[in-house]
XYZ file of C-alpha atoms in Angstrom:
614
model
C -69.836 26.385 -9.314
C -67.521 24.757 -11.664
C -63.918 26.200 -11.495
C -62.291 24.796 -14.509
C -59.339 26.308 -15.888
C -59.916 28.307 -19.099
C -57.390 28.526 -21.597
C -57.391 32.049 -23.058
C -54.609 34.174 -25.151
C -53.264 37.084 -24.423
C -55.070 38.976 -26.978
C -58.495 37.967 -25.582
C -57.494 38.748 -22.113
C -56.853 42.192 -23.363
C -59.764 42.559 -25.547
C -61.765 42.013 -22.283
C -59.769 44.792 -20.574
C -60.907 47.235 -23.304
C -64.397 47.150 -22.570
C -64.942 49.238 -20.276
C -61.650 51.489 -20.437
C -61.959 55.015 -20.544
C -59.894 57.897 -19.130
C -60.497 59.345 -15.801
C -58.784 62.888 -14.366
C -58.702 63.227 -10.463
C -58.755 66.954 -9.588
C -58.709 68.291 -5.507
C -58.530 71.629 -4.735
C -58.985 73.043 -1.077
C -60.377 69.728 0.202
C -61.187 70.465 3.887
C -62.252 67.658 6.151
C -63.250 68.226 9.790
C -64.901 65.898 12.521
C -66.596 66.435 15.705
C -64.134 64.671 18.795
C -66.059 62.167 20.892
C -66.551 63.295 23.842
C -66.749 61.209 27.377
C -68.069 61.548 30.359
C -70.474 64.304 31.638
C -68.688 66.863 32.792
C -67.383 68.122 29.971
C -67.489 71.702 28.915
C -70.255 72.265 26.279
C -68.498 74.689 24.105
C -65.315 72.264 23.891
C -67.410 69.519 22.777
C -68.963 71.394 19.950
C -65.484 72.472 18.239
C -64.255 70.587 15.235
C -60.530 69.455 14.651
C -60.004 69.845 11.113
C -57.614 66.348 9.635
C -57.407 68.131 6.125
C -56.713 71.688 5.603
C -57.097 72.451 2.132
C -55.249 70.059 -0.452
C -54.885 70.626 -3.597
C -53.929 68.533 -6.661
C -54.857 65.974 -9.409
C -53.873 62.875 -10.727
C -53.753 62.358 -14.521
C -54.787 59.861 -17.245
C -51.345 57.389 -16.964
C -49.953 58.801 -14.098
C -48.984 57.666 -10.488
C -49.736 59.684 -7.699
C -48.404 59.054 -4.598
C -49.387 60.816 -1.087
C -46.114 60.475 1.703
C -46.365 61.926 5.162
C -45.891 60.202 8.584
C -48.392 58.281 10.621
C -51.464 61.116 11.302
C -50.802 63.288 8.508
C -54.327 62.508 6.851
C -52.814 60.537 4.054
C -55.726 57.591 4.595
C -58.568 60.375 5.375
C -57.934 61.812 2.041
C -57.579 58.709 -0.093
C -61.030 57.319 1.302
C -62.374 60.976 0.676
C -61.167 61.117 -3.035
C -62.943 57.420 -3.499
C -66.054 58.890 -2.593
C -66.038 56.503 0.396
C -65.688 59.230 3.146
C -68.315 60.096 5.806
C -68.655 63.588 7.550
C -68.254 66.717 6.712
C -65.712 66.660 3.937
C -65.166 70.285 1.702
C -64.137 71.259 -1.848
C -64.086 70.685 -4.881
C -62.819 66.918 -5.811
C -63.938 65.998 -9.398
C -64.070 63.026 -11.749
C -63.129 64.551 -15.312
C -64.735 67.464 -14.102
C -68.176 65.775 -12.456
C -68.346 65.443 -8.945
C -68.776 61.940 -7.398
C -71.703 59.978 -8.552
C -72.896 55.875 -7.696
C -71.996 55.643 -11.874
C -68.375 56.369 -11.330
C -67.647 53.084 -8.926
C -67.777 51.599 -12.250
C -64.422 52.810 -13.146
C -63.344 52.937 -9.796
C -61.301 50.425 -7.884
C -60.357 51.089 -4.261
C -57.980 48.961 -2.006
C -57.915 48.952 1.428
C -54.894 48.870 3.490
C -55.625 45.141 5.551
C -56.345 42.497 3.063
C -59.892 41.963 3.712
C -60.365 37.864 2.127
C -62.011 34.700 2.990
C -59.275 32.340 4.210
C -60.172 28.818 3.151
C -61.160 29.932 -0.257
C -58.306 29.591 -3.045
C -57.068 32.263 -5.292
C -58.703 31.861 -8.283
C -62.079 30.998 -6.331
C -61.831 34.597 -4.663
C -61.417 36.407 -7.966
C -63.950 33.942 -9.584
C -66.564 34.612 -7.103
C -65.345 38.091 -7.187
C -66.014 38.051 -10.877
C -69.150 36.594 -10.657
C -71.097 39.512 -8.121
C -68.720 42.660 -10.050
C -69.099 42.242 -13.939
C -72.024 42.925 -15.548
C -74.819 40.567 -16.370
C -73.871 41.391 -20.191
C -70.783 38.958 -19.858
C -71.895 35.449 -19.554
C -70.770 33.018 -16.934
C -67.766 31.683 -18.841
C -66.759 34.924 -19.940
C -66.489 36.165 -16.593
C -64.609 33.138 -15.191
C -62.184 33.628 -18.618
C -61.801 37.328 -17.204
C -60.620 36.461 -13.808
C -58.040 33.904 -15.422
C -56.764 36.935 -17.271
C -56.268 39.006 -13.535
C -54.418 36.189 -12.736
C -52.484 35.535 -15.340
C -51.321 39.529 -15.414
C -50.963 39.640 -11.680
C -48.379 36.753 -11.601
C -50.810 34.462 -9.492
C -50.415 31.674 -11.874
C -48.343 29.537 -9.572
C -50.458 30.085 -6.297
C -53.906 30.053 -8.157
C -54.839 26.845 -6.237
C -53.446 27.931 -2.823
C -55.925 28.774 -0.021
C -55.626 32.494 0.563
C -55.257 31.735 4.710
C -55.200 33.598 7.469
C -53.505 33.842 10.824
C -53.979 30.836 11.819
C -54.169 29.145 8.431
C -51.084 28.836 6.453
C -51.407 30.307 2.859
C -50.097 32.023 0.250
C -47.822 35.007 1.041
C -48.422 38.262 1.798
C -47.428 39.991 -1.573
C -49.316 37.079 -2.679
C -52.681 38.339 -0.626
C -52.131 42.070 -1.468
C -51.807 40.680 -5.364
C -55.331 39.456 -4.969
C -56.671 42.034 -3.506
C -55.742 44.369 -6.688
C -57.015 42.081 -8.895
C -60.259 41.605 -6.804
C -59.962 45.869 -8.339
C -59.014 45.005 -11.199
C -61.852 42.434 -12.599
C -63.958 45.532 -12.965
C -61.091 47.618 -15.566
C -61.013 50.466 -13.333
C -60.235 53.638 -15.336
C -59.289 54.845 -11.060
C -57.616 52.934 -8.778
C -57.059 53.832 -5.083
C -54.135 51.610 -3.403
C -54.050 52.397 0.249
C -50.446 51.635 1.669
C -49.986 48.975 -1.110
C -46.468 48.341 0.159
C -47.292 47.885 4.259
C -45.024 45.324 5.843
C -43.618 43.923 2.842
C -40.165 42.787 1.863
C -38.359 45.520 -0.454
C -38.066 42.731 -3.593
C -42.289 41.987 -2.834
C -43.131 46.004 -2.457
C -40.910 46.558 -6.088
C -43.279 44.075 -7.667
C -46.369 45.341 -6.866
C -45.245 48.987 -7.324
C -43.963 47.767 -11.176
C -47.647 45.540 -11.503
C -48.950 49.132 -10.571
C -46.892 50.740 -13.067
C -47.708 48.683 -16.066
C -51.354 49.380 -15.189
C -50.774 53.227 -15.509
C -48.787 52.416 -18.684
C -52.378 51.083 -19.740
C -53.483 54.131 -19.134
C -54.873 54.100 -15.796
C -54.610 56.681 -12.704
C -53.431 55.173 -9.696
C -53.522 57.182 -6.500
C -52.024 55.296 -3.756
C -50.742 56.242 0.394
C -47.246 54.860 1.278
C -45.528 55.399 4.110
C -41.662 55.137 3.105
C -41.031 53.626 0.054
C -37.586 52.752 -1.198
C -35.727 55.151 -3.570
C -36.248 52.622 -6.199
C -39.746 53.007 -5.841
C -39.961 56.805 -5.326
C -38.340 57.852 -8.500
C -41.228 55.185 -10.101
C -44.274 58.110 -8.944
C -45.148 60.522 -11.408
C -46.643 62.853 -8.796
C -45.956 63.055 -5.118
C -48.173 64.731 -2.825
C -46.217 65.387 1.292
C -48.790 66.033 4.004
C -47.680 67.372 7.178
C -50.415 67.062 10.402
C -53.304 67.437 7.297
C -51.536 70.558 5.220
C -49.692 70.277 1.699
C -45.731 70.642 2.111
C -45.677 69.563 -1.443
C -46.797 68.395 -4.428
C -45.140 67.803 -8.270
C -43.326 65.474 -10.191
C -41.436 62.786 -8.028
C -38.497 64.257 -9.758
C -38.160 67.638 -8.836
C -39.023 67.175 -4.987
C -35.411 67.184 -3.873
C -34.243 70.223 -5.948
C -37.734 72.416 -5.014
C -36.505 71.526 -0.967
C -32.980 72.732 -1.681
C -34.085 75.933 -3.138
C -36.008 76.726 0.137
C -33.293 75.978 2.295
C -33.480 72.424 3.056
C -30.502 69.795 1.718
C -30.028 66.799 3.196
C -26.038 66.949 4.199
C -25.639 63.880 2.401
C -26.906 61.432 -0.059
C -29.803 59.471 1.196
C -33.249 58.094 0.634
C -35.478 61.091 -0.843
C -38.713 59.225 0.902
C -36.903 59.320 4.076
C -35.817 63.133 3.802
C -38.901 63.696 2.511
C -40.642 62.247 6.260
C -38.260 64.056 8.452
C -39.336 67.400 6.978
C -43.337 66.541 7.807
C -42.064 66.231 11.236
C -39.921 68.745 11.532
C -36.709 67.187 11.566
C -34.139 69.252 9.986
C -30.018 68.535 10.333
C -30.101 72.049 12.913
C -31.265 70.327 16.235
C -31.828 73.937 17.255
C -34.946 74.860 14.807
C -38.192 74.216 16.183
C -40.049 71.405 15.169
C -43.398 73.058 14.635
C -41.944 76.518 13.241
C -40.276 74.027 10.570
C -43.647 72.683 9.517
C -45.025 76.112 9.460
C -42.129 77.452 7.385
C -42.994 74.465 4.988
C -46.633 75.052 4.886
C -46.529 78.664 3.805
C -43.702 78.298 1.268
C -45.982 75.754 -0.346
C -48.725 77.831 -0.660
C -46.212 81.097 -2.242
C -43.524 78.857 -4.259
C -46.373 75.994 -5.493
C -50.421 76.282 -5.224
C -50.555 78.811 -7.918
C -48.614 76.571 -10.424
C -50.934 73.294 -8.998
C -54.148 75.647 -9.713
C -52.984 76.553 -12.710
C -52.161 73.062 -13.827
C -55.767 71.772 -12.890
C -57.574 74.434 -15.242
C -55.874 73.181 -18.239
C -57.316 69.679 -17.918
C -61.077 70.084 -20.551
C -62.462 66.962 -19.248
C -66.134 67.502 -20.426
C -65.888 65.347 -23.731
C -64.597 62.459 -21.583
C -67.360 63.065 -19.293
C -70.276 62.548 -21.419
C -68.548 58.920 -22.481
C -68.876 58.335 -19.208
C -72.362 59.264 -18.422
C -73.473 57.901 -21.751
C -76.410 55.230 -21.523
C -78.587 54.387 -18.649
C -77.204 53.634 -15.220
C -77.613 50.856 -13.388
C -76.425 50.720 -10.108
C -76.418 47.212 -9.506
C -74.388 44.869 -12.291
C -76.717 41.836 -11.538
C -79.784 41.036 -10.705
C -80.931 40.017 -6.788
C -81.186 36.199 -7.669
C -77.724 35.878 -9.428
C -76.366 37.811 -6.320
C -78.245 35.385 -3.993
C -76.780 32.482 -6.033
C -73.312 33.566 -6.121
C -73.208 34.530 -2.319
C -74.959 30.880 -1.742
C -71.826 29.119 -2.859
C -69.413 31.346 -2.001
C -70.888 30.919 1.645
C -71.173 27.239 1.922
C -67.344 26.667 0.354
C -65.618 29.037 3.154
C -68.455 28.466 6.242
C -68.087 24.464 5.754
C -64.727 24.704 7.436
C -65.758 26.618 10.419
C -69.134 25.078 10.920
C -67.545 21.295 10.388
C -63.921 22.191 12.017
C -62.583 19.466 14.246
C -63.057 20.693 17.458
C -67.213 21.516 16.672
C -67.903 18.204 15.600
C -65.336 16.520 18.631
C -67.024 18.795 21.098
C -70.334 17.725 19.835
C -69.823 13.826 19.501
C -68.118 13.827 23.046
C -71.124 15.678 24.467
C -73.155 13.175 22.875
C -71.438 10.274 24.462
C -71.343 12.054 27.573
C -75.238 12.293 27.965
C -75.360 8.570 26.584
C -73.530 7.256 29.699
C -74.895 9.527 32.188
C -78.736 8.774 30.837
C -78.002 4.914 29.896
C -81.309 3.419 29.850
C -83.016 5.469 32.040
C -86.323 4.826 33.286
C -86.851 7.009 36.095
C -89.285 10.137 34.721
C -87.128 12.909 36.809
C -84.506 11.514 34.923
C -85.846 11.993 31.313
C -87.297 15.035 32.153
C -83.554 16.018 32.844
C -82.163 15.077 29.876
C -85.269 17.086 28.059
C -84.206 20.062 29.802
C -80.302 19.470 29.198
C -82.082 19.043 25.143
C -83.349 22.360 25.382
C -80.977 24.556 27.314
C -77.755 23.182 25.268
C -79.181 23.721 21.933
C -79.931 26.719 23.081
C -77.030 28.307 24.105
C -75.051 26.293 21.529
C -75.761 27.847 17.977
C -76.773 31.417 20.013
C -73.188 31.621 20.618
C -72.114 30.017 17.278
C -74.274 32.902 15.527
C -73.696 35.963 17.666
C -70.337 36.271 15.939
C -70.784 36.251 12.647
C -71.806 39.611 11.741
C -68.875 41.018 13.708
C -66.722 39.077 12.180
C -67.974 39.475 8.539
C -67.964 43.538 9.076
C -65.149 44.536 7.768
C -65.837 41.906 4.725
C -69.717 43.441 4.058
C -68.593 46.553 4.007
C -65.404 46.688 2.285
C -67.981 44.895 -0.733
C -70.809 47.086 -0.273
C -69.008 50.255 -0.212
C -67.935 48.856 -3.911
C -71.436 48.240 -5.145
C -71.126 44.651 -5.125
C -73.974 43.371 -3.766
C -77.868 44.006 -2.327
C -77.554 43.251 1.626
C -80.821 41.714 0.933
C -79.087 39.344 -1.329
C -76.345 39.204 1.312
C -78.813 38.187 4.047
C -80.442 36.362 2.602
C -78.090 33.796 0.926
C -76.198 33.841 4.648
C -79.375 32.689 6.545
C -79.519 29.704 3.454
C -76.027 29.009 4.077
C -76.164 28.503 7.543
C -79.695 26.278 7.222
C -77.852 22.712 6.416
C -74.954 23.432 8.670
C -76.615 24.372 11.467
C -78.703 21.439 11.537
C -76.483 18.562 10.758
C -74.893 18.513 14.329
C -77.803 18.727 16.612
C -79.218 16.194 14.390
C -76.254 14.359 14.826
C -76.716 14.560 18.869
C -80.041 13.710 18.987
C -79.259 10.663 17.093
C -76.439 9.137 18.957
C -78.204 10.314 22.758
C -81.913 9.523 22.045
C -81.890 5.808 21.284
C -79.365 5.282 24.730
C -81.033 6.954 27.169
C -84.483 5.138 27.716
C -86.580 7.753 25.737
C -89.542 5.965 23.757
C -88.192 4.204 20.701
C -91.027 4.616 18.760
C -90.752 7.093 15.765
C -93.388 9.304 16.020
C -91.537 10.010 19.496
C -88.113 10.435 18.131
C -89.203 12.582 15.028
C -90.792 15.057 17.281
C -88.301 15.403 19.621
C -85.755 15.867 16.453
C -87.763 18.188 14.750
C -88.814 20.545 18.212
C -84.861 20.682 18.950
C -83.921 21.848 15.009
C -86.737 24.246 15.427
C -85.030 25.586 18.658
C -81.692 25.608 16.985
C -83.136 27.856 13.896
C -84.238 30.343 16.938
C -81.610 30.229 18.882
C -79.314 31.155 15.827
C -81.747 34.189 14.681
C -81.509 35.338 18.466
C -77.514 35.162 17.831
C -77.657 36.706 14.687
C -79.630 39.530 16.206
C -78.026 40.447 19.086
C -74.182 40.112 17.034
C -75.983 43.142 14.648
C -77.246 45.179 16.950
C -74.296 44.834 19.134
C -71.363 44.394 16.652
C -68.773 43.600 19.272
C -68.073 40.213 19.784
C -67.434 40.810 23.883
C -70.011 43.012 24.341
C -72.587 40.400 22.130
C -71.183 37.359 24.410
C -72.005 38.973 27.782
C -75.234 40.295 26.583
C -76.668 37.028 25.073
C -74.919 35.358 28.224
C -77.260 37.111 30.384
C -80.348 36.628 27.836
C -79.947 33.115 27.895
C -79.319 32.245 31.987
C -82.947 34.345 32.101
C -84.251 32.238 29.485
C -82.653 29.109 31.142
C -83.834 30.222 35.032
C -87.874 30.496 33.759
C -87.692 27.840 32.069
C -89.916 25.322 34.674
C -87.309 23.099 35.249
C -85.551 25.179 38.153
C -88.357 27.552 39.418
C -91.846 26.226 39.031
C -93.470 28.853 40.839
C -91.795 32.352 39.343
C -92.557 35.534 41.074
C -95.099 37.264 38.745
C -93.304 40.687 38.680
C -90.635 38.612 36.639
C -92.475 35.997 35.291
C -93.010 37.354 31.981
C -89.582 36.698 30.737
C -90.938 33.458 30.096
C -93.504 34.312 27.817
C -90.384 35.201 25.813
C -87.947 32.377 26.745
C -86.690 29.897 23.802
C -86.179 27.845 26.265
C -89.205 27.332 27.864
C -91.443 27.014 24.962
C -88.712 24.090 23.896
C -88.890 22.593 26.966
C -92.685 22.359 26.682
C -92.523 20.698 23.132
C -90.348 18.174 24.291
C -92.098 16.779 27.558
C -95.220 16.841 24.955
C -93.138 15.015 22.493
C -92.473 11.932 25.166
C -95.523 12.083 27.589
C -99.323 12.341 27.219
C -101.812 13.050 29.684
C -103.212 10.241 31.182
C -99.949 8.225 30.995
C -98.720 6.944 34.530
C -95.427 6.356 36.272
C -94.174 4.997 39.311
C -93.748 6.768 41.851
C -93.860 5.224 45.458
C -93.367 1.578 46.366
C -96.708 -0.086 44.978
C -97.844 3.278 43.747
C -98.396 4.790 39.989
C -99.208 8.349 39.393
C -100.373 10.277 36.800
C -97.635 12.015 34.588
C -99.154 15.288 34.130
C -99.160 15.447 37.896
C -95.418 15.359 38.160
C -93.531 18.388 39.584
C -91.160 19.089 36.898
C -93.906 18.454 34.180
C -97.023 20.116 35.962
C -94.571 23.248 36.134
C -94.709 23.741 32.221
C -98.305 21.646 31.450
C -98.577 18.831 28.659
C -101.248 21.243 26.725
C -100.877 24.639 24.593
C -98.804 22.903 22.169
C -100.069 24.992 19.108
C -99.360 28.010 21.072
C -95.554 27.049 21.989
C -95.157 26.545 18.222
C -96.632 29.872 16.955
C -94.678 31.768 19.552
C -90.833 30.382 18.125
C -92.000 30.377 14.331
C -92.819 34.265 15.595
C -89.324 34.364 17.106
C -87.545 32.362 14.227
C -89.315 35.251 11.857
C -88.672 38.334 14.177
C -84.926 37.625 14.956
C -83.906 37.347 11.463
C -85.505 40.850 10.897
C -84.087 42.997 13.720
C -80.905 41.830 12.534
C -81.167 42.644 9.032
C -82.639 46.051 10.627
C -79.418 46.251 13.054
C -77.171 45.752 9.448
C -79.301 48.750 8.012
C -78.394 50.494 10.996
C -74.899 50.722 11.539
C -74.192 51.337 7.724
C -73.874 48.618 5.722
C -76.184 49.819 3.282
C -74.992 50.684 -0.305
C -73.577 54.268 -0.298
């Protein structure tokens, strides 16, 4: 994909914005959440285990065309549970009445919605502008051509102040990139692209600087200026920045202390009996009161809360009910609805395509990174000296055996973490509509196609014309083309068992254990297996690869020697006789079965655990 800097003017930028800009009310009134605790072990009492613990009990309020709401409470209060429940993004059993100028959630609302998480969820080793290109790319619709698209993520970046850093990697732990008001700049614009009428911001301001936090919070601002509604979570935000919300909403262990204009939040707690003894941060006040904390050491922490709870609900809900019914919101509505939905802004080959290169620019680093190819190349070199010119048949046989059982275990392992480590990225972009997970899938088995093969290729290579194994072609193309076949197996077995799995410890163990079966029926170790446990090999990668490659470098008939004076026959030799020289049609239908059947219970594992457009 070309990434060439377009030039365009403010006025454009802004005439892009437009498009899709329309006003969008947020009302909540008596939203209830509950969830079922996990329970563990057996023993425990049946009636326990079937009572809920409610996280919300009944919050009202609403967020208006050009407003800022902000929700404050301390760590547990349910700020997070109700942000993801007001973008629609909430599992469980969530109740009342949250609507979207008046309509309750639908899939044609993500269209003006805009929702960003906490962690900033980003591929590393791409660069700024590439993230909000590609981003660009998957989110607008198909209506926008190519270069219109790329001109509209130049105009995020330009507004976000990412002009400098548009060519910086976005990096990671271990990676050095751009900073971390930087990262959480990117992520809003990632948001942004689509002209969100409704934008969610999920502690916007965690572990930044106080000069970084004030420049998103004023980015935000300008946005609601625009005439936007931003919700957001934050934790304790400077005074500077508190007197900047237009609403706040204070949560106390899931119930409403308060909620009104930023403004008045000080004077409404001083009218109730609670003044701060002197001047300080209202945000910090405002935290010590949802835990109880008064300047009287001798008042009871949870009588405080209650105190606050029920002078909510007799000083404040009417006025907040009130306030809600005078929002109409119907006219707005049908703008909204107007015209035919479709859920999906492109089309499942321009999703494919996009993912495609998006894949191969950030996976080339970590399929090509240093220490893969050196561990590789000294492998390589390692079997060259050990197998130099080798003529002795136990020998080869050997080094067939190390062929299979290291490509093998190689790109399982390489594979069986991708999908757990890609989780939080799949489903922070299907939760937004982005993509098919078809498309997804698809384009990430593509990706991986060239990369995975390049290195045993590589091996083969460098170890087959050193270590005495026929140097004819026919030989050495079959051997290469048996081992890249094993490697495309070995990676769908990895890909499967990281889906199904989805823990990168658990996945390790459990495809550790897969693969020493695999490894012990095999026929190089055990030529006569027990037949209670002998069908594991009718299922073993590694056995059916083993089996190509002795048929790749001996015939039947061919001799050896094998005494002093004496030849014998190859297909009579131990290690060989063990797996036969015939069946070789067979050995290749079972891994193209395998090579199919992997893929599939993976993409049926990603189905599974909820990656599916919701």
């Amino acid at each position: 994909m070309e990434m060439e800097d377009i030039q365009i003017s403010q006025m454009e930028s802004a005439s892009i914005f437009k498009k899709t800009n329309l006003p969008v009310t947020l009302k909540f009134e008596n939203v209830v959440y509950k969830i079922k605790p996990k329970t563990e072990g057996m023993l425990n009492n049946s009636s326990n285990s079937e009572e809920e613990k409610i996280i919300l009990k009944g919050i009202t309020g609403l967020g208006g065309r050009g407003e800022m709401l902000a929700m404050l409470g301390p760590s547990g209060s349910g700020k997070t549970t109700l942000l993801t429940g007001l973008g629609g993004r909430l599992s469980g059993r969530l109740d009342g009445n949250i609507t979207y100028n008046g309509k309750p959630f639908k899939n044609s609302m993500k269209r003006y919605t805009g929702f960003v998480t906490q962690d900033d969820v980003l591929y590393p080793h791409l660069t700024v502008t590439e993230t909000l290109v590609f981003t660009a790319l998957l989110r607008l619709p198909k209506t926008l051509s190519h270069i219109e698209k790329i001109a509209h993520a130049e105009g995020v970046i330009s507004q976000l102040g990412l002009t400098k850093c548009k060519d910086s990697i976005i990096g990671g732990p271990l990676l050095r990139g751009v900073s971390g008001g930087e990262r959480k700049r990117v992520s809003i614009g990632q948001e942004m692209l689509i002209n969100p009428s409704l934008l969610f911001l999920d502690e916007p301001t965690s572990g930044l600087d106080s000069t970084t936090a004030q420049k998103i919070v004023s980015t935000l601002w300008d946005l609601v200026n625009g005439g936007k509604t931003i919700v957001m979570t934050i934790h304790q935000p400077s005074s500077r920045l508190f007197y900047m919300f237009h609403k706040v909403l204070l949560l106390s262990e899931g119930n409403p202390l308060y909620f009104g204009r930023g403004e008045d939040v000080m004077g409404y707690f001083s009218r109730i009996g609670y003044s701060p003894l002197v001047a300080m941060n209202p945000s910090d006040f405002l935290l010590d009161l949802a835990n109880g904390i008064v300047d009287d050491p001798q008042e009871d922490q949870a009588s405080i809360k209650q105190t606050l709870v029920s002078a909510f609900k007799n000083n404040l809900l009417d006025g907040v009910k009130e306030e809600l019914r005078k929002y109409d919101d119907s006219q707005v509505h049908d703008k909204l609805q107007k015209g035919k939905f479709n859920q999906w802004a492109n089309s499942w080959w321009k999703q494919s395509a996009v993912l495609f290169r998006r894949g191969m620019k950030e996976r080339k680093h970590d399929s090509f990174s240093v220490l893969k190819v050196g561990q590789v190349i000294a492998v390589s070199i390692l079997c060259a000296l050990l197998w130099w010119r080798s003529s002795e048949i136990q020998d080869q046989i050997g080094l067939l055996f190390f062929y299979s059982q290291f490509w093998s275990f190689y790109p399982l392992f390489q594979a069986i973490f991708t999908f757990p480590q890609e989780r939080m990225m799949l489903e922070k972009e299907r939760s937004s509509g982005m993509y098919r997970l078809s498309s997804y899938f698809m384009s990430r088995i593509i990706v991986d196609l060239p990369m995975e093969l390049v290195l045993p290729s590589v091996f083969v290579i460098i170890t087959y014309w050193t270590t005495g194994l026929k140097p004819f072609a026919l030989n050495f193309f079959s051997t290469l083309f048996t081992l890249l076949f094993s490697v495309l197996v070995s990676q769908g077995l990895g890909l499967a068992l990281g889906a199904l799995v989805m823990d990168q410890k658990s996945a390790t163990v459990l495809g550790s254990v897969i693969m020493l079966s695999f490894t012990l029926v095999g026929g190089y170790f055990v030529h006569h297996v027990p037949i209670f446990i002998s069908w594991i090999k009718y299922i073993s990668v590694c056995q059916y690869t083993f089996k190509l490659l002795v048929g790749a470098q001996f015939q039947a008939g061919e001799t050896y020697t094998c005494g002093i004076n004496a030849t014998c026959y190859v297909q009579d030799s131990p290690a060989i006789k063990a797996v036969g020289l015939g069946d070789t049609a067979i050995s290749i239908v079972a891994l193209a079965i395998m090579l199919v059947a992997y893929r599939f219970l993976a993409y049926l594992a990603l189905v599974r655990i909820g990656v599916t457009k919701k």
